[in-house]
Amino acid sequence: MICWYFWGSHTACYDLWFLRLVAVAAVADVAVAVANRVCLVSVFCEVIVDIPIEMSCEMQTDKEAEKERCPGGSNPLEQYVILAKAARGAAAVELVKQVLEAPGVHVFGELLDTDNIKELANGPHSMYFELLRLFAFGTFREYLEHKEKLPELTPVMKKKLQHLTIVSLATKMKCIPYSVLLQELDIKNVRDLEDLIIEAIYSDIIHGKLDQRNSQLELDYAIGRDTQPGDLAQISSTLQAWCDACEAVLSCVETQIHKANAQKNKSLKHKESIEQEITNIKKTLKTQTQDSDEGMNTDMRDALHGGHSDKSKKGFRVKNLRGSSAKFWQKS
């Protein structure tokens, strides 16, 4: 009995301690799980925070590299124009090759006007001068037509000239059919053509969208190219036509302004006349009201005076009757 009692009492104690241990273990498991989740969240946050920093660093690196390639700032051709002042012969040829492959360089007029580059036109490297002129003013179709007289293009040069050809076509039409682009760019399938157009859009050479349903390129913007002296007359006529159209629109606007002002003045006069008529009507109504009030007052006064006179006459008659009756009884 003693042993059983001892065992029973200790068993109850053990059960209590066991429950406490289970509760502590459960709390510990929850704490560990929460800690693990906190760690995971912190690691995830660190990863999320680190990604933009790395991307921003890469973007800064790209910008710095771009600045190194284009120290001239907004005009990437400026550095090549400076180098062309000291480059002659083979060095000038290498400079032409570099500028034709340089990213962001799509105008070459300033380089063509330098003396050392002009000297290439009369020497053994005249083909490179003509190639530079072609990139400044020509198209990829013109290159194919004179391919035997010009140096072979690298893939980078070929793609740049194709992009410049799209720019030239943009000056003639806003919606360029795929058939025209395939012919002018010498591309065999639409997939390659669309890839080329997408690269031009991402390079900010053109802005537009691909209309695959109608098989055409819709353009909203295109960069400018170099202008030849022979194009000045056409540019002048285009600007003159634009000025004439502006003057016509301006004269039309002025005519509409005069019509609007005349209509406004007419409306103001009509408004004033209506207001004057309203004022006159109000005055007339006020005068009529006053006259009617005066007439009513006069009638009321007359009625009052008439009532008093009738009462006095009736009283007089009653008195007379009383007097006569008294006299009458006296006689009898």
CSV table of C-alpha atoms in Angstrom, one decimal:
chain,number,residue,atom,x,y,z
A,1,MET,CA,0.0,0.0,0.0
A,2,ILE,CA,2.8,2.3,0.9
A,3,CYS,CA,4.6,1.6,-2.4
A,4,TRP,CA,1.4,2.0,-4.4
A,5,TYR,CA,0.7,5.3,-2.7
A,6,PHE,CA,4.2,6.5,-3.3
A,7,TRP,CA,4.0,5.4,-6.9
A,8,GLY,CA,0.5,7.0,-7.4
A,9,SER,CA,1.6,10.3,-6.0
A,10,HIS,CA,4.8,10.3,-8.1
A,11,THR,CA,2.8,9.3,-11.1
A,12,ALA,CA,0.6,12.4,-10.8
A,13,CYS,CA,3.7,14.5,-10.4
A,14,TYR,CA,5.3,12.8,-13.4
A,15,ASP,CA,2.2,13.5,-15.4
A,16,LEU,CA,2.3,17.2,-14.5
A,17,TRP,CA,5.9,17.5,-15.3
A,18,PHE,CA,5.4,15.5,-18.6
A,19,LEU,CA,2.6,18.0,-19.7
A,20,ARG,CA,4.9,20.9,-18.8
A,21,LEU,CA,7.7,19.3,-20.9
A,22,VAL,CA,5.3,18.8,-23.8
A,23,ALA,CA,4.2,22.4,-23.6
A,24,VAL,CA,7.7,23.7,-23.4
A,25,ALA,CA,8.7,21.5,-26.4
A,26,ALA,CA,5.7,22.7,-28.4
A,27,VAL,CA,6.6,26.3,-27.6
A,28,ALA,CA,10.2,25.6,-28.6
A,29,ASP,CA,9.1,24.1,-31.9
A,30,VAL,CA,7.0,27.1,-32.7
A,31,ALA,CA,9.9,29.4,-31.8
A,32,VAL,CA,12.2,27.5,-34.0
A,33,ALA,CA,9.7,27.6,-36.9
A,34,VAL,CA,9.2,31.3,-36.5
A,35,ALA,CA,12.9,31.8,-36.3
A,36,ASN,CA,13.4,29.8,-39.5
A,37,ARG,CA,10.7,31.8,-41.3
A,38,VAL,CA,12.3,35.0,-40.1
A,39,CYS,CA,15.6,33.9,-41.4
A,40,LEU,CA,14.1,33.0,-44.7
A,41,VAL,CA,12.2,36.3,-44.9
A,42,SER,CA,15.4,38.2,-44.1
A,43,VAL,CA,17.4,36.3,-46.7
A,44,PHE,CA,14.6,36.9,-49.2
A,45,CYS,CA,14.6,40.6,-48.4
A,46,GLU,CA,18.3,40.7,-48.7
A,47,VAL,CA,18.1,39.1,-52.1
A,48,ILE,CA,15.4,41.5,-53.2
A,49,VAL,CA,17.3,44.5,-51.9
A,50,ASP,CA,20.5,43.3,-53.6
A,51,ILE,CA,19.0,42.8,-57.0
A,52,PRO,CA,18.3,46.4,-57.8
A,53,ILE,CA,21.6,47.5,-56.4
A,54,GLU,CA,23.4,45.1,-58.7
A,55,MET,CA,21.3,46.1,-61.7
A,56,SER,CA,21.9,49.8,-60.9
A,57,CYS,CA,25.6,49.1,-60.7
A,58,GLU,CA,25.5,47.4,-64.1
A,59,MET,CA,23.6,50.3,-65.5
A,60,GLN,CA,26.1,52.7,-64.1
A,61,THR,CA,28.9,50.6,-65.6
A,62,ASP,CA,27.1,50.6,-69.0
A,63,LYS,CA,26.7,54.4,-68.8
A,64,GLU,CA,30.4,54.9,-67.8
A,65,ALA,CA,31.4,52.6,-70.7
A,66,GLU,CA,29.2,54.6,-73.0
A,67,LYS,CA,30.7,57.8,-71.8
A,68,GLU,CA,34.2,56.4,-72.4
A,69,ARG,CA,33.1,55.5,-76.0
A,70,CYS,CA,31.4,58.8,-76.5
A,71,PRO,CA,33.3,61.5,-74.5
A,72,GLY,CA,31.8,64.2,-76.7
A,73,GLY,CA,28.6,64.0,-74.7
A,74,SER,CA,25.4,64.3,-76.6
A,75,ASN,CA,27.2,64.3,-80.0
A,76,PRO,CA,29.0,60.9,-80.3
A,77,LEU,CA,30.5,61.9,-83.6
A,78,GLU,CA,32.6,64.7,-82.1
A,79,GLN,CA,35.4,62.5,-80.9
A,80,TYR,CA,35.9,61.1,-84.4
A,81,VAL,CA,35.9,64.5,-85.9
A,82,ILE,CA,38.6,65.5,-83.5
A,83,LEU,CA,40.6,62.4,-84.3
A,84,ALA,CA,40.2,62.9,-88.0
A,85,LYS,CA,42.2,66.2,-87.8
A,86,ALA,CA,45.3,64.2,-87.1
A,87,ALA,CA,44.6,61.0,-89.1
A,88,ARG,CA,45.7,60.5,-92.7
A,89,GLY,CA,45.9,57.6,-95.1
A,90,ALA,CA,45.5,54.2,-93.5
A,91,ALA,CA,44.8,55.9,-90.1
A,92,ALA,CA,41.9,57.8,-91.7
A,93,VAL,CA,40.6,54.5,-93.2
A,94,GLU,CA,40.7,52.8,-89.8
A,95,LEU,CA,38.9,55.8,-88.3
A,96,VAL,CA,36.2,55.5,-91.0
A,97,LYS,CA,35.8,51.8,-90.1
A,98,GLN,CA,35.4,52.6,-86.5
A,99,VAL,CA,32.8,55.3,-87.0
A,100,LEU,CA,30.8,53.1,-89.2
A,101,GLU,CA,30.6,50.5,-86.5
A,102,ALA,CA,30.3,52.9,-83.6
A,103,PRO,CA,26.9,52.6,-81.7
A,104,GLY,CA,24.8,55.7,-81.6
A,105,VAL,CA,26.5,57.4,-84.6
A,106,HIS,CA,24.0,57.8,-87.4
A,107,VAL,CA,25.1,61.1,-89.0
A,108,PHE,CA,28.5,61.6,-90.7
A,109,GLY,CA,28.3,65.0,-92.4
A,110,GLU,CA,30.8,66.7,-90.1
A,111,LEU,CA,33.3,63.9,-90.6
A,112,LEU,CA,32.9,64.1,-94.4
A,113,ASP,CA,33.7,67.8,-94.2
A,114,THR,CA,37.1,67.3,-92.6
A,115,ASP,CA,40.1,67.8,-94.9
A,116,ASN,CA,41.8,64.5,-94.1
A,117,ILE,CA,38.7,62.5,-94.9
A,118,LYS,CA,38.2,64.4,-98.1
A,119,GLU,CA,41.7,63.5,-99.2
A,120,LEU,CA,40.6,59.8,-99.2
A,121,ALA,CA,38.4,60.6,-102.2
A,122,ASN,CA,41.4,61.1,-104.5
A,123,GLY,CA,43.7,58.3,-103.2
A,124,PRO,CA,43.9,54.6,-103.2
A,125,HIS,CA,41.3,54.5,-100.3
A,126,SER,CA,38.6,56.2,-102.3
A,127,MET,CA,36.2,53.3,-101.8
A,128,TYR,CA,36.1,54.0,-98.0
A,129,PHE,CA,35.2,57.6,-98.7
A,130,GLU,CA,32.4,56.5,-101.0
A,131,LEU,CA,31.3,54.0,-98.3
A,132,LEU,CA,31.2,56.8,-95.8
A,133,ARG,CA,29.1,58.9,-98.2
A,134,LEU,CA,26.8,56.0,-98.7
A,135,PHE,CA,26.2,55.7,-94.9
A,136,ALA,CA,25.6,59.5,-94.8
A,137,PHE,CA,23.2,59.8,-97.7
A,138,GLY,CA,22.5,56.3,-99.3
A,139,THR,CA,20.6,53.1,-98.6
A,140,PHE,CA,21.3,49.4,-98.5
A,141,ARG,CA,19.8,49.0,-101.9
A,142,GLU,CA,22.3,51.4,-103.3
A,143,TYR,CA,25.1,49.5,-101.6
A,144,LEU,CA,23.9,46.3,-103.3
A,145,GLU,CA,23.9,48.0,-106.7
A,146,HIS,CA,27.5,49.2,-106.3
A,147,LYS,CA,28.8,46.4,-104.2
A,148,GLU,CA,31.7,45.7,-106.5
A,149,LYS,CA,33.1,49.2,-106.0
A,150,LEU,CA,32.7,49.3,-102.3
A,151,PRO,CA,34.4,47.5,-99.4
A,152,GLU,CA,32.6,44.5,-97.9
A,153,LEU,CA,30.4,45.3,-94.9
A,154,THR,CA,30.8,43.8,-91.5
A,155,PRO,CA,27.6,42.5,-89.8
A,156,VAL,CA,27.5,45.6,-87.6
A,157,MET,CA,27.9,47.9,-90.6
A,158,LYS,CA,25.2,46.0,-92.5
A,159,LYS,CA,22.7,46.3,-89.7
A,160,LYS,CA,23.4,50.0,-89.3
A,161,LEU,CA,22.9,50.7,-93.0
A,162,GLN,CA,19.7,48.7,-92.9
A,163,HIS,CA,18.5,50.8,-90.0
A,164,LEU,CA,19.4,54.0,-91.9
A,165,THR,CA,17.5,52.7,-94.9
A,166,ILE,CA,14.4,52.3,-92.8
A,167,VAL,CA,14.9,56.0,-91.7
A,168,SER,CA,15.1,57.1,-95.3
A,169,LEU,CA,11.9,55.2,-96.2
A,170,ALA,CA,10.2,56.9,-93.2
A,171,THR,CA,10.7,60.3,-94.9
A,172,LYS,CA,8.6,59.0,-97.8
A,173,MET,CA,5.8,57.1,-96.1
A,174,LYS,CA,4.4,56.7,-92.6
A,175,CYS,CA,3.2,53.1,-93.1
A,176,ILE,CA,5.9,51.0,-94.8
A,177,PRO,CA,4.7,47.7,-96.2
A,178,TYR,CA,6.7,44.6,-95.4
A,179,SER,CA,7.1,43.9,-99.1
A,180,VAL,CA,8.9,47.2,-99.6
A,181,LEU,CA,11.1,46.6,-96.5
A,182,LEU,CA,12.0,43.1,-97.6
A,183,GLN,CA,13.0,44.3,-101.0
A,184,GLU,CA,15.0,47.4,-99.9
A,185,LEU,CA,16.7,45.6,-97.0
A,186,ASP,CA,17.4,42.4,-99.0
A,187,ILE,CA,15.8,40.2,-96.3
A,188,LYS,CA,14.3,36.8,-97.1
A,189,ASN,CA,11.7,36.3,-94.4
A,190,VAL,CA,9.4,38.3,-92.2
A,191,ARG,CA,10.8,37.0,-88.9
A,192,ASP,CA,14.3,38.4,-89.6
A,193,LEU,CA,12.7,41.7,-90.8
A,194,GLU,CA,10.7,42.1,-87.6
A,195,ASP,CA,13.8,41.3,-85.5
A,196,LEU,CA,15.7,44.1,-87.3
A,197,ILE,CA,12.8,46.5,-86.8
A,198,ILE,CA,12.6,45.7,-83.1
A,199,GLU,CA,16.3,46.4,-82.7
A,200,ALA,CA,15.9,49.7,-84.4
A,201,ILE,CA,13.1,50.6,-82.1
A,202,TYR,CA,15.0,49.7,-79.0
A,203,SER,CA,18.0,51.7,-80.3
A,204,ASP,CA,15.7,54.8,-80.5
A,205,ILE,CA,16.4,55.0,-84.2
A,206,ILE,CA,12.7,54.8,-85.0
A,207,HIS,CA,9.5,54.8,-82.9
A,208,GLY,CA,6.5,52.8,-84.1
A,209,LYS,CA,4.7,49.5,-84.0
A,210,LEU,CA,4.5,46.4,-86.1
A,211,ASP,CA,1.1,45.9,-87.8
A,212,GLN,CA,1.2,42.1,-88.5
A,213,ARG,CA,-2.4,42.0,-89.6
A,214,ASN,CA,-1.8,44.4,-92.5
A,215,SER,CA,1.9,43.4,-92.9
A,216,GLN,CA,3.3,46.9,-92.4
A,217,LEU,CA,5.4,49.1,-90.2
A,218,GLU,CA,3.6,52.1,-88.7
A,219,LEU,CA,6.1,54.9,-87.8
A,220,ASP,CA,5.6,57.7,-85.4
A,221,TYR,CA,9.2,59.0,-85.3
A,222,ALA,CA,12.6,58.6,-87.0
A,223,ILE,CA,16.0,60.2,-86.5
A,224,GLY,CA,17.3,62.7,-88.9
A,225,ARG,CA,20.0,61.9,-91.5
A,226,ASP,CA,22.6,64.0,-93.2
A,227,THR,CA,21.3,66.4,-95.9
A,228,GLN,CA,22.8,66.7,-99.3
A,229,PRO,CA,23.1,70.0,-101.1
A,230,GLY,CA,20.7,68.8,-103.8
A,231,ASP,CA,18.0,68.3,-101.2
A,232,LEU,CA,17.9,71.9,-100.1
A,233,ALA,CA,15.5,72.9,-102.8
A,234,GLN,CA,13.0,70.2,-101.9
A,235,ILE,CA,13.4,71.0,-98.2
A,236,SER,CA,12.8,74.7,-99.0
A,237,SER,CA,9.6,73.9,-101.0
A,238,THR,CA,8.3,71.6,-98.3
A,239,LEU,CA,8.8,74.3,-95.6
A,240,GLN,CA,7.2,76.9,-97.9
A,241,ALA,CA,4.2,74.7,-98.4
A,242,TRP,CA,4.0,74.2,-94.6
A,243,CYS,CA,4.2,78.0,-94.1
A,244,ASP,CA,1.4,78.5,-96.7
A,245,ALA,CA,-0.7,76.0,-94.9
A,246,CYS,CA,-0.1,77.7,-91.6
A,247,GLU,CA,-1.1,81.1,-93.1
A,248,ALA,CA,-4.3,79.6,-94.6
A,249,VAL,CA,-5.2,78.1,-91.2
A,250,LEU,CA,-4.4,81.4,-89.5
A,251,SER,CA,-6.6,83.4,-91.9
A,252,CYS,CA,-9.4,80.9,-91.4
A,253,VAL,CA,-9.0,81.3,-87.6
A,254,GLU,CA,-9.1,85.0,-87.9
A,255,THR,CA,-12.3,84.9,-90.0
A,256,GLN,CA,-13.9,82.7,-87.4
A,257,ILE,CA,-12.8,85.1,-84.7
A,258,HIS,CA,-14.4,88.0,-86.5
A,259,LYS,CA,-17.6,86.0,-87.0
A,260,ALA,CA,-17.6,85.1,-83.3
A,261,ASN,CA,-17.1,88.7,-82.2
A,262,ALA,CA,-19.9,89.9,-84.5
A,263,GLN,CA,-22.2,87.3,-83.1
A,264,LYS,CA,-21.2,88.2,-79.6
A,265,ASN,CA,-21.9,91.9,-80.2
A,266,LYS,CA,-25.3,91.0,-81.7
A,267,SER,CA,-26.1,88.8,-78.8
A,268,LEU,CA,-25.2,91.6,-76.4
A,269,LYS,CA,-27.3,94.1,-78.1
A,270,HIS,CA,-30.3,91.7,-78.2
A,271,LYS,CA,-29.7,91.1,-74.5
A,272,GLU,CA,-29.7,94.8,-73.7
A,273,SER,CA,-32.9,95.3,-75.7
A,274,ILE,CA,-34.6,92.5,-73.9
A,275,GLU,CA,-33.5,93.9,-70.5
A,276,GLN,CA,-34.8,97.3,-71.5
A,277,GLU,CA,-38.1,95.9,-72.5
A,278,ILE,CA,-38.3,94.0,-69.1
A,279,THR,CA,-37.5,97.3,-67.3
A,280,ASN,CA,-40.3,99.1,-69.2
A,281,ILE,CA,-42.8,96.4,-68.5
A,282,LYS,CA,-41.9,96.5,-64.8
A,283,LYS,CA,-42.4,100.2,-64.8
A,284,THR,CA,-45.8,99.9,-66.6
A,285,LEU,CA,-46.9,97.2,-64.2
A,286,LYS,CA,-45.9,99.3,-61.2
A,287,THR,CA,-47.7,102.3,-62.5
A,288,GLN,CA,-50.9,100.3,-63.1
A,289,THR,CA,-50.7,98.8,-59.7
A,290,GLN,CA,-50.4,102.3,-58.1
A,291,ASP,CA,-53.4,103.6,-60.1
A,292,SER,CA,-55.5,100.6,-59.2
A,293,ASP,CA,-54.6,101.0,-55.5
A,294,GLU,CA,-55.5,104.7,-55.6
A,295,GLY,CA,-58.9,103.9,-57.3
A,296,MET,CA,-59.7,101.3,-54.6
A,297,ASN,CA,-58.8,103.7,-51.8
A,298,THR,CA,-61.1,106.4,-53.4
A,299,ASP,CA,-64.0,103.9,-53.7
A,300,MET,CA,-63.6,102.8,-50.1
A,301,ARG,CA,-63.6,106.4,-48.9
A,302,ASP,CA,-66.7,107.1,-51.0
A,303,ALA,CA,-68.4,104.1,-49.6
A,304,LEU,CA,-67.6,105.1,-46.1
A,305,HIS,CA,-68.9,108.6,-46.5
A,306,GLY,CA,-72.1,107.3,-48.2
A,307,GLY,CA,-72.8,105.0,-45.2
A,308,HIS,CA,-72.5,107.8,-42.7
A,309,SER,CA,-75.0,110.0,-44.6
A,310,ASP,CA,-77.6,107.2,-44.8
A,311,LYS,CA,-77.4,106.6,-41.1
A,312,SER,CA,-77.9,110.3,-40.3
A,313,LYS,CA,-80.9,110.5,-42.6
A,314,LYS,CA,-82.4,107.4,-41.0
A,315,GLY,CA,-81.9,108.9,-37.5
A,316,PHE,CA,-83.5,112.1,-38.6
A,317,ARG,CA,-86.5,110.2,-39.9
A,318,VAL,CA,-86.8,108.2,-36.7
A,319,LYS,CA,-86.8,111.4,-34.7
A,320,ASN,CA,-89.4,112.9,-36.9
A,321,LEU,CA,-91.6,109.9,-36.6
A,322,ARG,CA,-91.3,110.0,-32.8
A,323,GLY,CA,-92.2,113.6,-32.8
A,324,SER,CA,-95.2,113.2,-35.0
A,325,SER,CA,-96.4,110.3,-32.9
A,326,ALA,CA,-96.2,112.3,-29.8
A,327,LYS,CA,-98.1,115.0,-31.4
A,328,PHE,CA,-100.7,112.5,-32.6
A,329,TRP,CA,-101.4,111.2,-29.2
A,330,GLN,CA,-101.7,114.6,-27.8
A,331,LYS,CA,-104.5,115.5,-30.2
A,332,SER,CA,-106.5,112.6,-29.1
